[in-house]
Short mmCIF file of C-alpha atoms and ligand atoms in Angstrom, two decimals:
data_model
loop_
_atom_site.label_atom_id
_atom_site.label_comp_id
_atom_site.label_asym_id
_atom_site.label_seq_id
_atom_site.Cartn_x
_atom_site.Cartn_y
_atom_site.Cartn_z
CA UNK Z 1 55.75 300.10 -105.98
CA UNK Z 2 55.86 302.81 -103.26
CA UNK Z 3 56.08 300.05 -100.67
CA UNK Z 4 58.97 298.52 -102.56
CA UNK Z 5 60.83 301.84 -102.80
CA UNK Z 6 60.32 302.46 -99.08
CA UNK Z 7 61.64 299.00 -98.43
CA UNK Z 8 64.82 299.72 -100.43
CA UNK Z 9 65.36 303.00 -98.51
CA UNK Z 10 64.89 301.26 -95.15
CA UNK Z 11 67.18 298.39 -96.14
CA UNK Z 12 69.88 300.96 -97.06
CA UNK Z 13 69.47 302.70 -93.66
CA UNK Z 14 69.69 299.30 -91.98
CA UNK Z 15 72.92 298.47 -93.86
CA UNK Z 16 74.42 301.91 -92.93
CA UNK Z 17 73.57 301.38 -89.22
CA UNK Z 18 75.14 297.92 -89.24
CA UNK Z 19 78.22 299.35 -91.00
CA UNK Z 20 78.44 302.12 -88.37
CA UNK Z 21 78.22 299.65 -85.49
CA UNK Z 22 80.94 297.46 -87.04
CA UNK Z 23 83.14 300.52 -87.77
CA UNK Z 24 82.78 301.81 -84.20
CA UNK Z 25 83.55 298.40 -82.76
CA UNK Z 26 86.58 298.00 -85.00
CA UNK Z 27 87.88 301.46 -84.10
CA UNK Z 28 87.79 300.33 -80.44
CA UNK Z 29 85.95 303.53 -79.37
CA UNK Z 30 83.83 303.17 -76.29
CA UNK Z 31 80.33 304.23 -77.06
CA UNK Z 32 77.77 305.28 -74.60
CA UNK Z 33 75.40 302.42 -73.75
CA UNK Z 34 72.41 304.64 -74.63
CA UNK Z 35 73.57 304.96 -78.25
CA UNK Z 36 73.90 301.17 -78.53
CA UNK Z 37 70.38 300.68 -77.13
CA UNK Z 38 68.89 303.19 -79.58
CA UNK Z 39 70.67 301.52 -82.51
CA UNK Z 40 69.43 298.09 -81.44
CA UNK Z 41 65.87 299.34 -81.00
CA UNK Z 42 66.06 300.83 -84.49
CA UNK Z 43 67.10 297.48 -85.95
CA UNK Z 44 64.24 295.70 -84.16
CA UNK Z 45 61.68 298.23 -85.36
CA UNK Z 46 62.90 297.79 -88.89
CA UNK Z 47 62.62 293.98 -88.71
CA UNK Z 48 59.05 294.17 -87.40
CA UNK Z 49 58.11 296.59 -90.17
CA UNK Z 50 59.65 294.24 -92.75
CA UNK Z 51 57.69 291.25 -91.44
CA UNK Z 52 54.44 293.20 -91.64
CA UNK Z 53 55.30 294.26 -95.17
CA UNK Z 54 55.94 290.67 -96.28
CA UNK Z 55 52.60 289.58 -94.76
CA UNK Z 56 50.74 292.39 -96.52
CA UNK Z 57 52.36 291.56 -99.86
CA UNK Z 58 51.46 287.85 -99.51
CA UNK Z 59 47.86 288.68 -98.68
CA UNK Z 60 47.76 291.03 -101.63
CA UNK Z 61 48.93 288.31 -104.05
CA UNK Z 62 46.59 285.75 -102.53
CA UNK Z 63 43.61 288.05 -102.85
CA UNK Z 64 44.23 288.71 -106.54
CA UNK Z 65 41.13 288.00 -108.55
CA UNK Z 66 41.01 286.71 -112.10
CA UNK Z 67 40.97 290.00 -114.09
CA UNK Z 68 38.53 288.61 -116.65
CA UNK Z 69 35.84 287.32 -114.29
CA UNK Z 70 36.55 289.39 -111.17
CA UNK Z 71 34.87 286.71 -109.07
CA UNK Z 72 35.97 286.53 -105.41
CA UNK Z 73 38.76 284.03 -104.77
CA UNK Z 74 39.01 280.91 -102.60
CA UNK Z 75 40.61 283.01 -99.86
CA UNK Z 76 37.71 285.40 -99.88
CA UNK Z 77 35.45 282.36 -99.61
CA UNK Z 78 37.33 281.22 -96.50
CA UNK Z 79 37.08 284.74 -95.08
CA UNK Z 80 33.33 285.03 -95.88
CA UNK Z 81 32.27 281.55 -94.86
CA UNK Z 82 34.33 280.71 -91.79
CA UNK Z 83 31.63 281.87 -89.42
CA UNK Z 84 28.64 281.29 -91.70
CA UNK Z 85 26.48 278.15 -91.54
CA UNK Z 86 25.83 276.53 -94.91
CA UNK Z 87 22.76 274.82 -93.52
CA UNK Z 88 20.13 276.83 -95.37
CA UNK Z 89 22.19 277.60 -98.42
CA UNK Z 90 22.38 276.06 -101.87
CA UNK Z 91 25.98 275.09 -102.56
CA UNK Z 92 27.35 273.71 -105.82
CA UNK Z 93 30.59 273.67 -107.76
CA UNK Z 94 31.04 273.91 -111.51
CA UNK Z 95 34.21 273.07 -113.39
CA UNK Z 96 34.61 273.64 -117.12
CA UNK Z 97 36.30 270.39 -117.98
CA UNK Z 98 37.36 271.13 -121.53
CA UNK Z 99 38.71 274.63 -120.78
CA UNK Z 100 42.33 273.67 -121.52
CA UNK Z 101 41.34 271.96 -124.76
CA UNK Z 102 39.61 275.13 -125.98
CA UNK Z 103 42.63 277.24 -125.04
CA UNK Z 104 44.87 274.75 -126.80
CA UNK Z 105 42.75 275.06 -129.94
CA UNK Z 106 42.41 278.87 -129.86
CA UNK Z 107 45.58 280.05 -128.12
CA UNK Z 108 46.16 281.97 -124.89
CA UNK Z 109 44.69 285.15 -126.41
CA UNK Z 110 41.32 283.42 -126.10
CA UNK Z 111 41.47 283.29 -122.29
CA UNK Z 112 39.66 286.59 -121.83
CA UNK Z 113 36.93 285.59 -124.32
CA UNK Z 114 36.24 282.22 -122.72
CA UNK Z 115 36.43 283.62 -119.16
CA UNK Z 116 34.02 286.39 -120.09
CA UNK Z 117 31.70 283.87 -121.72
CA UNK Z 118 31.72 281.59 -118.65
CA UNK Z 119 31.14 284.60 -116.42
CA UNK Z 120 27.98 285.60 -118.33
CA UNK Z 121 26.62 282.06 -118.03
CA UNK Z 122 27.30 281.88 -114.31
CA UNK Z 123 25.66 285.26 -113.75
CA UNK Z 124 22.44 283.68 -115.03
CA UNK Z 125 22.62 281.41 -111.96
CA UNK Z 126 23.79 283.74 -109.20
CA UNK Z 127 24.95 287.25 -108.31
CA UNK Z 128 28.66 287.87 -108.86
CA UNK Z 129 29.50 288.09 -105.14
CA UNK Z 130 27.99 284.62 -104.63
CA UNK Z 131 30.30 283.03 -107.20
CA UNK Z 132 33.81 282.15 -105.97
CA UNK Z 133 36.57 281.14 -108.39
CA UNK Z 134 38.11 278.44 -106.22
CA UNK Z 135 40.60 277.26 -108.84
CA UNK Z 136 41.26 277.83 -112.53
CA UNK Z 137 37.91 277.51 -114.36
CA UNK Z 138 36.31 276.02 -111.22
CA UNK Z 139 33.59 277.96 -109.43
CA UNK Z 140 31.73 277.52 -106.17
CA UNK Z 141 28.30 279.04 -105.89
CA UNK Z 142 26.83 279.72 -102.47
CA UNK Z 143 23.30 280.95 -102.81
CA UNK Z 144 20.11 281.43 -100.87
CA UNK Z 145 17.81 280.23 -103.64
CA UNK Z 146 17.34 276.64 -104.83
CA UNK Z 147 18.57 275.58 -108.25
CA UNK Z 148 17.80 272.46 -110.26
CA UNK Z 149 20.38 270.20 -111.85
CA UNK Z 150 18.81 270.91 -115.24
CA UNK Z 151 18.91 274.69 -114.74
CA UNK Z 152 22.69 274.50 -114.23
CA UNK Z 153 23.21 272.31 -117.29
CA UNK Z 154 20.94 274.55 -119.41
CA UNK Z 155 23.23 277.50 -118.78
CA UNK Z 156 26.04 275.60 -120.49
CA UNK Z 157 23.86 274.13 -123.23
CA UNK Z 158 24.80 276.45 -126.12
CA UNK Z 159 28.34 276.31 -127.54
CA UNK Z 160 30.53 279.41 -127.40
CA UNK Z 161 31.68 281.39 -130.39
CA UNK Z 162 35.34 281.12 -131.47
CA UNK Z 163 37.50 283.88 -133.01
CA UNK Z 164 36.32 282.74 -136.36
CA UNK Z 165 32.58 283.17 -136.91
CA UNK Z 166 32.19 279.65 -138.26
CA UNK Z 167 33.83 278.09 -135.25
CA UNK Z 168 31.95 277.17 -132.10
CA UNK Z 169 33.11 275.35 -128.99
CA UNK Z 170 30.83 273.36 -126.69
CA UNK Z 171 31.51 273.79 -122.96
CA UNK Z 172 31.57 270.61 -120.86
CA UNK Z 173 30.73 271.46 -117.26
CA UNK Z 174 31.17 269.04 -114.37
CA UNK Z 175 28.79 269.89 -111.56
CA UNK Z 176 29.00 268.88 -107.92
CA UNK Z 177 25.83 269.58 -105.97
CA UNK Z 178 26.37 269.62 -102.22
CA UNK Z 179 23.41 267.93 -100.56
CA UNK Z 180 22.23 268.34 -96.99
CA UNK Z 181 25.33 266.69 -95.61
CA UNK Z 182 27.15 269.98 -96.15
CA UNK Z 183 25.82 270.73 -92.68
CA UNK Z 184 27.71 267.83 -91.22
CA UNK Z 185 31.07 268.76 -92.77
CA UNK Z 186 32.89 270.68 -90.09
CA UNK Z 187 34.20 273.59 -92.15
CA UNK Z 188 34.44 275.10 -95.61
CA UNK Z 189 38.03 273.88 -96.14
CA UNK Z 190 36.96 270.26 -95.54
CA UNK Z 191 34.01 270.75 -97.84
CA UNK Z 192 36.31 272.02 -100.61
CA UNK Z 193 38.42 268.87 -100.13
CA UNK Z 194 35.37 266.68 -100.73
CA UNK Z 195 34.33 268.82 -103.71
CA UNK Z 196 37.80 268.31 -105.24
CA UNK Z 197 37.48 264.53 -104.92
CA UNK Z 198 33.97 264.65 -106.39
CA UNK Z 199 35.19 266.75 -109.34
CA UNK Z 200 37.96 264.23 -110.00
CA UNK Z 201 35.57 261.27 -109.69
CA UNK Z 202 35.26 259.64 -113.08
CA UNK Z 203 33.05 256.75 -112.01
CA UNK Z 204 30.09 258.07 -113.92
CA UNK Z 205 31.67 260.22 -116.55
CA UNK Z 206 28.71 260.10 -118.91
CA UNK Z 207 26.72 262.02 -116.36
CA UNK Z 208 28.26 265.40 -115.56
CA UNK Z 209 26.43 265.91 -112.26
CA UNK Z 210 27.72 264.38 -109.02
CA UNK Z 211 25.69 264.52 -105.81
CA UNK Z 212 27.93 265.17 -102.86
CA UNK Z 213 25.76 263.37 -100.34
CA UNK Z 214 26.30 261.26 -97.26
CA UNK Z 215 26.95 258.11 -99.33
CA UNK Z 216 29.67 259.88 -101.30
CA UNK Z 217 31.35 261.23 -98.15
CA UNK Z 218 31.24 257.75 -96.60
CA UNK Z 219 32.82 256.33 -99.76
CA UNK Z 220 35.67 258.88 -99.65
CA UNK Z 221 36.21 258.36 -95.92
CA UNK Z 222 36.29 254.58 -96.36
CA UNK Z 223 38.76 254.89 -99.21
CA UNK Z 224 40.96 257.17 -97.10
CA UNK Z 225 40.75 254.64 -94.28
CA UNK Z 226 41.84 251.81 -96.59
CA UNK Z 227 44.65 253.97 -97.99
CA UNK Z 228 45.92 254.77 -94.51
CA UNK Z 229 45.66 251.22 -93.13
CA UNK Z 230 46.63 248.87 -95.97
CA UNK Z 231 50.31 248.88 -95.08
CA UNK Z 232 49.59 248.00 -91.44
CA UNK Z 233 47.08 245.36 -92.56
CA UNK Z 234 49.86 243.60 -94.49
CA UNK Z 235 52.19 243.78 -91.49
CA UNK Z 236 49.46 242.49 -89.16
CA UNK Z 237 48.83 239.58 -91.55
CA UNK Z 238 45.23 240.68 -92.12
CA UNK Z 239 45.59 240.04 -95.86
CA UNK Z 240 44.45 236.46 -96.37
CA UNK Z 241 43.86 234.31 -99.39
CA UNK Z 242 40.57 232.63 -100.27
CA UNK Z 243 40.30 229.87 -102.83
CA UNK Z 244 37.57 229.25 -105.38
CA UNK Z 245 37.42 225.77 -106.96
CA UNK Z 246 37.55 225.07 -110.67
CA UNK Z 247 35.56 222.11 -111.98
CA UNK Z 248 36.64 219.93 -114.89
CA UNK Z 249 33.64 219.61 -117.24
CA UNK Z 250 34.88 216.26 -118.56
CA UNK Z 251 35.77 214.63 -115.24
CA UNK Z 252 33.11 216.40 -113.17
CA UNK Z 253 35.61 216.88 -110.39
CA UNK Z 254 37.57 219.73 -108.81
CA UNK Z 255 40.92 219.97 -110.56
CA UNK Z 256 42.08 223.36 -109.40
CA UNK Z 257 41.36 226.69 -107.76
CA UNK Z 258 41.95 230.41 -108.06
CA UNK Z 259 43.62 232.26 -105.19
CA UNK Z 260 41.74 235.47 -104.35
CA UNK Z 261 42.91 238.06 -101.86
CA UNK Z 262 40.76 239.16 -98.88
CA UNK Z 263 41.40 241.76 -96.17
CA UNK Z 264 40.09 240.19 -92.99
CA UNK Z 265 39.82 242.82 -90.26
CA UNK Z 266 38.10 241.81 -87.04
CA UNK Z 267 34.66 240.63 -88.12
CA UNK Z 268 34.61 242.10 -91.58
CA UNK Z 269 36.05 240.86 -94.84
CA UNK Z 270 36.96 243.54 -97.35
CA UNK Z 271 36.69 242.66 -101.05
CA UNK Z 272 39.84 243.11 -103.16
CA UNK Z 273 37.85 245.48 -105.39
CA UNK Z 274 38.27 248.04 -102.57
CA UNK Z 275 42.01 247.82 -102.12
CA UNK Z 276 43.77 246.19 -105.11
CA UNK Z 277 43.75 249.47 -107.09
CA UNK Z 278 45.01 251.37 -104.04
CA UNK Z 279 47.71 248.73 -103.60
CA UNK Z 280 48.68 249.17 -107.26
CA UNK Z 281 48.92 252.93 -106.80
CA UNK Z 282 51.22 252.55 -103.77
CA UNK Z 283 53.29 249.55 -104.88
CA UNK Z 284 51.92 247.42 -101.99
CA UNK Z 285 50.46 245.09 -104.63
CA UNK Z 286 53.83 243.30 -104.81
CA UNK Z 287 53.45 242.22 -101.15
CA UNK Z 288 49.80 241.25 -101.69
CA UNK Z 289 50.51 239.15 -104.79
CA UNK Z 290 53.37 237.41 -102.99
CA UNK Z 291 51.07 236.68 -100.02
CA UNK Z 292 48.62 234.99 -102.45
CA UNK Z 293 51.52 233.08 -104.01
CA UNK Z 294 52.83 231.88 -100.62
CA UNK Z 295 49.33 230.92 -99.44
CA UNK Z 296 48.89 229.01 -102.69
CA UNK Z 297 52.04 227.02 -101.86
CA UNK Z 298 50.71 226.53 -98.30
CA UNK Z 299 47.47 225.08 -99.62
CA UNK Z 300 49.28 222.78 -102.04
CA UNK Z 301 51.49 221.57 -99.18
CA UNK Z 302 48.41 220.84 -97.05
CA UNK Z 303 46.75 218.93 -99.91
CA UNK Z 304 49.93 216.95 -100.41
CA UNK Z 305 50.02 216.06 -96.69
CA UNK Z 306 46.42 214.81 -96.73
CA UNK Z 307 47.09 212.99 -100.02
CA UNK Z 308 44.45 214.82 -102.05
CA UNK Z 309 46.87 216.54 -104.43
CA UNK Z 310 46.42 214.90 -107.81
CA UNK Z 311 48.97 215.28 -110.61
CA UNK Z 312 46.76 217.55 -112.64
CA UNK Z 313 45.68 219.80 -109.73
CA UNK Z 314 46.63 223.44 -110.31
CA UNK Z 315 46.11 226.71 -108.42
CA UNK Z 316 46.19 230.02 -110.24
CA UNK Z 317 47.19 233.24 -108.53
CA UNK Z 318 46.70 236.81 -109.83
CA UNK Z 319 49.82 238.84 -110.66
CA UNK Z 320 49.54 242.55 -111.41
CA UNK Z 321 51.86 244.04 -114.09
CA UNK Z 322 53.41 246.05 -111.24
CA UNK Z 323 54.30 242.84 -109.42
CA UNK Z 324 55.81 241.34 -112.56
CA UNK Z 325 57.89 244.50 -113.00
CA UNK Z 326 59.24 244.33 -109.43
CA UNK Z 327 60.00 240.68 -108.75
CA UNK Z 328 62.42 238.17 -110.16
CA UNK Z 329 61.85 234.48 -110.81
CA UNK Z 330 64.35 233.40 -108.14
CA UNK Z 331 62.08 234.92 -105.44
CA UNK Z 332 59.28 232.61 -106.60
CA UNK Z 333 61.68 229.69 -106.83
CA UNK Z 334 62.74 230.24 -103.18
CA UNK Z 335 59.09 230.18 -102.03
CA UNK Z 336 58.44 227.02 -104.05
CA UNK Z 337 61.53 225.37 -102.52
CA UNK Z 338 60.56 226.38 -98.97
CA UNK Z 339 57.24 224.55 -99.44
CA UNK Z 340 58.73 221.77 -101.55
CA UNK Z 341 56.13 222.37 -104.26
CA UNK Z 342 56.39 221.28 -107.87
CA UNK Z 343 55.79 224.44 -110.02
CA UNK Z 344 53.53 222.55 -112.42
CA UNK Z 345 50.81 222.85 -109.73
CA UNK Z 346 50.86 226.64 -110.09
CA UNK Z 347 49.89 229.15 -112.73
CA UNK Z 348 49.77 232.92 -112.66
CA UNK Z 349 46.81 234.91 -114.00
CA UNK Z 350 47.69 238.00 -116.01
CA UNK Z 351 45.45 240.48 -117.83
CA UNK Z 352 45.75 242.39 -121.08
CA UNK Z 353 47.45 245.16 -119.11
CA UNK Z 354 50.49 242.89 -119.12
CA UNK Z 355 50.28 242.58 -122.89
CA UNK Z 356 50.30 246.38 -123.13
CA UNK Z 357 53.62 246.44 -121.25
CA UNK Z 358 55.00 243.41 -123.04
CA UNK Z 359 58.41 244.88 -123.88
CA UNK Z 360 59.33 245.55 -120.25
CA UNK Z 361 57.72 242.32 -118.90
CA UNK Z 362 58.76 239.74 -121.50
CA UNK Z 363 61.90 238.68 -119.61
CA UNK Z 364 60.12 238.00 -116.31
CA UNK Z 365 57.32 236.13 -118.12
CA UNK Z 366 59.95 233.97 -119.84
CA UNK Z 367 61.77 233.34 -116.53
CA UNK Z 368 58.52 232.38 -114.75
CA UNK Z 369 57.65 229.94 -117.53
CA UNK Z 370 61.16 228.52 -117.37
CA UNK Z 371 60.51 227.65 -113.70
CA UNK Z 372 57.62 225.46 -114.87
CA UNK Z 373 54.83 227.84 -113.77
CA UNK Z 374 52.07 228.25 -116.36
CA UNK Z 375 50.41 231.45 -117.56
CA UNK Z 376 46.66 232.13 -117.73
CA UNK Z 377 45.09 235.05 -119.57
CA UNK Z 378 42.40 236.47 -117.27
CA UNK Z 379 39.27 238.46 -118.14
CA UNK Z 380 39.40 237.48 -121.82
CA UNK Z 381 36.40 239.00 -123.58
CA UNK Z 382 34.91 239.21 -127.03
CA UNK Z 383 35.50 242.98 -127.19
CA UNK Z 384 39.22 243.15 -126.54
CA UNK Z 385 40.28 239.63 -127.42
CA UNK Z 386 43.53 239.53 -129.30
CA UNK Z 387 44.22 235.93 -130.18
CA UNK Z 388 47.60 236.64 -131.75
CA UNK Z 389 48.87 237.86 -128.36
CA UNK Z 390 48.30 234.53 -126.63
CA UNK Z 391 51.26 232.62 -128.08
CA UNK Z 392 53.49 235.71 -127.82
CA UNK Z 393 52.80 235.92 -124.09
CA UNK Z 394 53.24 232.17 -123.65
CA UNK Z 395 49.64 231.72 -122.47
CA UNK Z 396 48.59 228.13 -121.63
CA UNK Z 397 45.05 228.85 -120.36
CA UNK Z 398 42.43 231.46 -121.23
CA UNK Z 399 39.72 232.50 -118.77
CA UNK Z 400 36.67 233.86 -120.58
CA UNK Z 401 35.42 236.91 -118.72
CA UNK Z 402 32.12 236.60 -116.87
CA UNK Z 403 30.80 239.71 -118.65
CA UNK Z 404 30.39 237.76 -121.92
CA UNK Z 405 28.74 234.70 -120.36
CA UNK Z 406 25.10 234.61 -121.57
CA UNK Z 407 22.71 235.42 -118.69
CA UNK Z 408 19.00 234.77 -118.35
CA UNK Z 409 16.80 235.57 -120.20
CA UNK Z 410 19.21 234.18 -122.78
CA UNK Z 411 19.73 236.31 -125.85
CA UNK Z 412 20.39 234.57 -129.15
CA UNK Z 413 23.20 236.97 -130.16
CA UNK Z 414 24.95 236.66 -126.78
CA UNK Z 415 24.95 232.88 -127.09
CA UNK Z 416 26.29 233.07 -130.66
CA UNK Z 417 29.13 235.40 -129.58
CA UNK Z 418 30.07 233.14 -126.65
CA UNK Z 419 30.03 230.01 -128.78
CA UNK Z 420 32.10 231.76 -131.47
CA UNK Z 421 34.69 232.82 -128.89
CA UNK Z 422 34.93 229.30 -127.45
CA UNK Z 423 35.28 227.84 -130.98
CA UNK Z 424 38.10 230.27 -131.79
CA UNK Z 425 39.98 229.41 -128.60
CA UNK Z 426 39.34 225.71 -129.16
CA UNK Z 427 41.18 225.99 -132.48
CA UNK Z 428 44.32 226.89 -130.48
CA UNK Z 429 46.07 224.42 -128.20
CA UNK Z 430 44.83 226.16 -125.09
CA UNK Z 431 42.92 225.27 -121.90
CA UNK Z 432 39.59 227.15 -121.73
CA UNK Z 433 38.01 228.27 -118.45
CA UNK Z 434 34.49 229.72 -118.25
CA UNK Z 435 34.29 232.24 -115.39
CA UNK Z 436 31.26 233.50 -113.47
CA UNK Z 437 28.92 230.52 -113.93
CA UNK Z 438 26.20 231.21 -111.36
CA UNK Z 439 23.11 229.11 -112.15
CA UNK Z 440 22.09 225.64 -113.35
CA UNK Z 441 20.66 227.22 -116.51
CA UNK Z 442 23.97 228.91 -117.30
CA UNK Z 443 25.81 225.69 -116.62
CA UNK Z 444 23.48 223.76 -118.94
CA UNK Z 445 23.86 226.44 -121.59
CA UNK Z 446 27.63 225.91 -121.85
CA UNK Z 447 28.29 222.38 -120.65
CA UNK Z 448 28.27 220.92 -124.18
CA UNK Z 449 30.81 223.44 -125.49
CA UNK Z 450 34.51 222.53 -125.76
CA UNK Z 451 35.24 224.23 -122.43
CA UNK Z 452 37.72 222.52 -120.07
CA UNK Z 453 37.01 224.11 -116.69
CA UNK Z 454 34.27 226.15 -115.10
CA UNK Z 455 34.50 228.49 -112.15
CA UNK Z 456 31.71 230.39 -110.42
CA UNK Z 457 29.18 230.57 -107.60
CA UNK Z 458 27.37 227.61 -109.21
CA UNK Z 459 30.26 225.41 -108.09
CA UNK Z 460 31.26 227.34 -104.97
CA UNK Z 461 32.02 230.81 -103.61
CA UNK Z 462 35.66 231.52 -102.71
CA UNK Z 463 36.44 230.34 -99.15
CA UNK Z 464 39.30 230.28 -96.62
CA UNK Z 465 42.24 227.89 -96.97
CA UNK Z 466 41.11 225.51 -94.19
CA UNK Z 467 37.66 225.17 -95.76
CA UNK Z 468 39.21 224.29 -99.10
CA UNK Z 469 41.41 221.63 -97.52
CA UNK Z 470 38.32 220.12 -95.79
CA UNK Z 471 36.33 220.21 -99.02
CA UNK Z 472 39.05 218.32 -100.88
CA UNK Z 473 39.14 215.71 -98.09
CA UNK Z 474 35.37 215.22 -98.20
CA UNK Z 475 35.45 214.92 -102.02
CA UNK Z 476 38.06 212.17 -101.63
CA UNK Z 477 35.87 210.34 -99.09
CA UNK Z 478 32.88 210.74 -101.38
CA UNK Z 479 34.85 209.33 -104.33
CA UNK Z 480 36.08 206.31 -102.36
CA UNK Z 481 32.50 205.61 -101.19
CA UNK Z 482 31.51 205.67 -104.85
CA UNK Z 483 34.32 203.26 -105.72
CA UNK Z 484 33.13 200.88 -102.99
CA UNK Z 485 29.59 201.00 -104.37
CA UNK Z 486 30.86 200.21 -107.84
CA UNK Z 487 33.23 197.43 -106.68
CA UNK Z 488 31.54 195.84 -103.62
CA UNK Z 489 34.31 193.25 -103.19
CA UNK Z 490 37.06 195.82 -102.63
P1 C2E L 501 39.20 238.16 -111.05
O1 C2E L 501 40.64 237.77 -111.12
O2 C2E L 501 38.47 238.25 -112.33
O3 C2E L 501 38.52 237.16 -110.05
C1 C2E L 501 37.21 236.66 -110.22
C2 C2E L 501 36.25 237.44 -109.42
O4 C2E L 501 34.93 237.00 -109.69
C3 C2E L 501 36.45 237.25 -107.92
O5 C2E L 501 36.11 238.45 -107.27
C4 C2E L 501 35.42 236.17 -107.61
O6 C2E L 501 35.02 236.15 -106.25
C5 C2E L 501 34.29 236.62 -108.50
N1 C2E L 501 33.39 235.51 -108.84
C6 C2E L 501 33.60 234.19 -108.70
N2 C2E L 501 32.52 233.49 -109.14
C7 C2E L 501 31.61 234.39 -109.56
C8 C2E L 501 30.29 234.29 -110.11
O7 C2E L 501 29.74 233.22 -110.31
N3 C2E L 501 29.67 235.45 -110.42
C9 C2E L 501 30.25 236.66 -110.22
N4 C2E L 501 29.55 237.73 -110.54
N5 C2E L 501 31.49 236.81 -109.71
C10 C2E L 501 32.17 235.67 -109.38
P2 C2E L 501 36.97 238.99 -106.10
O8 C2E L 501 37.48 237.87 -105.28
O9 C2E L 501 36.18 240.06 -105.45
O10 C2E L 501 38.21 239.62 -106.84
C11 C2E L 501 38.05 240.74 -107.63
C12 C2E L 501 39.28 241.02 -108.43
O11 C2E L 501 40.35 241.44 -107.59
C13 C2E L 501 39.82 239.79 -109.14
O12 C2E L 501 39.08 239.58 -110.30
C14 C2E L 501 41.25 240.20 -109.40
O13 C2E L 501 41.32 241.04 -110.54
C15 C2E L 501 41.55 241.04 -108.17
N6 C2E L 501 42.32 240.24 -107.23
C16 C2E L 501 41.88 239.39 -106.27
N7 C2E L 501 42.91 238.86 -105.59
C17 C2E L 501 44.04 239.37 -106.13
C18 C2E L 501 45.44 239.20 -105.86
O14 C2E L 501 45.90 238.46 -104.98
N8 C2E L 501 46.31 239.92 -106.64
C19 C2E L 501 45.87 240.74 -107.64
N9 C2E L 501 46.79 241.40 -108.36
N10 C2E L 501 44.57 240.93 -107.92
C20 C2E L 501 43.67 240.24 -107.18
CA1 CA L 502 41.74 236.22 -111.84
CA1 CA L 503 38.64 237.01 -114.16
#
């Protein structure tokens, strides 16, 4: 407050001086140069003082500790740790994940109670000047003594008491234990960045402890690399399409394929699992899905040229709900026209995520169907299956998810569930595809069921476009050899 008052006084003096200078200038009096210099120096001194004051006030705000825990802040951590090596220290972060829920249930007046409670628990692990409150209800402990994962969890084991004696609230901590790699992270700010990512990581949300080790850092760095380079990869045409054949169970021949995206960068091929979700988050998925669609038309054109494109042959290509939201049917029609491809050779694969956004996507689905392109429901599983949705979405084909395919050693219940699902789908007028068939045993297990097509490593892994074209040519040769054997005169 004193600083503020002083500031007001000085500002007033400053205003008076400026007013004097203007008045003197206006009155056309000639002043001695010395007076002007003194006035100017005064103004400069004031400005410097003001800058220092602003800096001090900012620092003061930044250094403010939580009044209920009084733990040092993130800025004190930076100050304390900038020149300190973490090499021989135990470093871990704890975040109380359900803090906001408790406050929501008990009201803001409960903040001091919960903060005090958390403080007491943390003090069982470390001294107060080793516990930094790096964000709201998130603490970083830098200690000299080792601590076990269990010891940290034990501290949060018992629920806390509410206002009402009968009410208790469990605390759900998320713990990030920094392993030896902490030594390799260049500074504390970078380390906090990694800790933030680890705290937000929900991959293993049943287990509240994440090890921030070399593997985790590599994962984050790789993800950052993909994030930064995906756009360029699209421009450099590094996003390619592989094709995996689909076999007709009745005709024992390849009657189609699925287009699957691959990022081919120098010698390595990146799986779509690593970039499709990033592409969805950035909107780049629209470009990727259209690349797969164009490549699908390319392949069909090549098959047509080598006369291996049968009437029934169909390629399916995956469309994200984001793509469906951002394209119109005429874009697809243009691509089809450019390649002179009949749309009945193409289908798009959608997932239940499309069904969840049905209202906003129904028009585009209708327009795509009107072009003559068919719709396949991908990743259909016993758990989420909603049969009534299939006709609503205009689905022609259902792909049963590989997660429900019975695997060895075969379990009686798994087989019963799979057979039941196939029987249900068979009762509808729908093409059924079994996905993820890997072994002869799995193939034999399902080959008598009313399934139309099978797809999986048992038939073939996905491969590049040229390989697929060659495979179709060799199948044709093989078939004509067979015909010759059967009809020796021809
Ligand atoms: P999906 O659509 O379910 O594709 C099937 C995935 O199973 C493919 O993985 C395929 O390589 C793999 N697979 C094939 N046969 C077998 C098998 O016998 N066993 C097992 N375990 N897996 C098999 P992939 O190519 O890594 O693609 C992963 C996912 O990425 C796809 O799952 C799809 O959801 C997405 N994706 C791929 N390409 C595109 C695309 O162009 N656009 C969009 N939106 N998503 C795509
Ligand atoms: Ca698919
Ligand atoms: Ca699938």
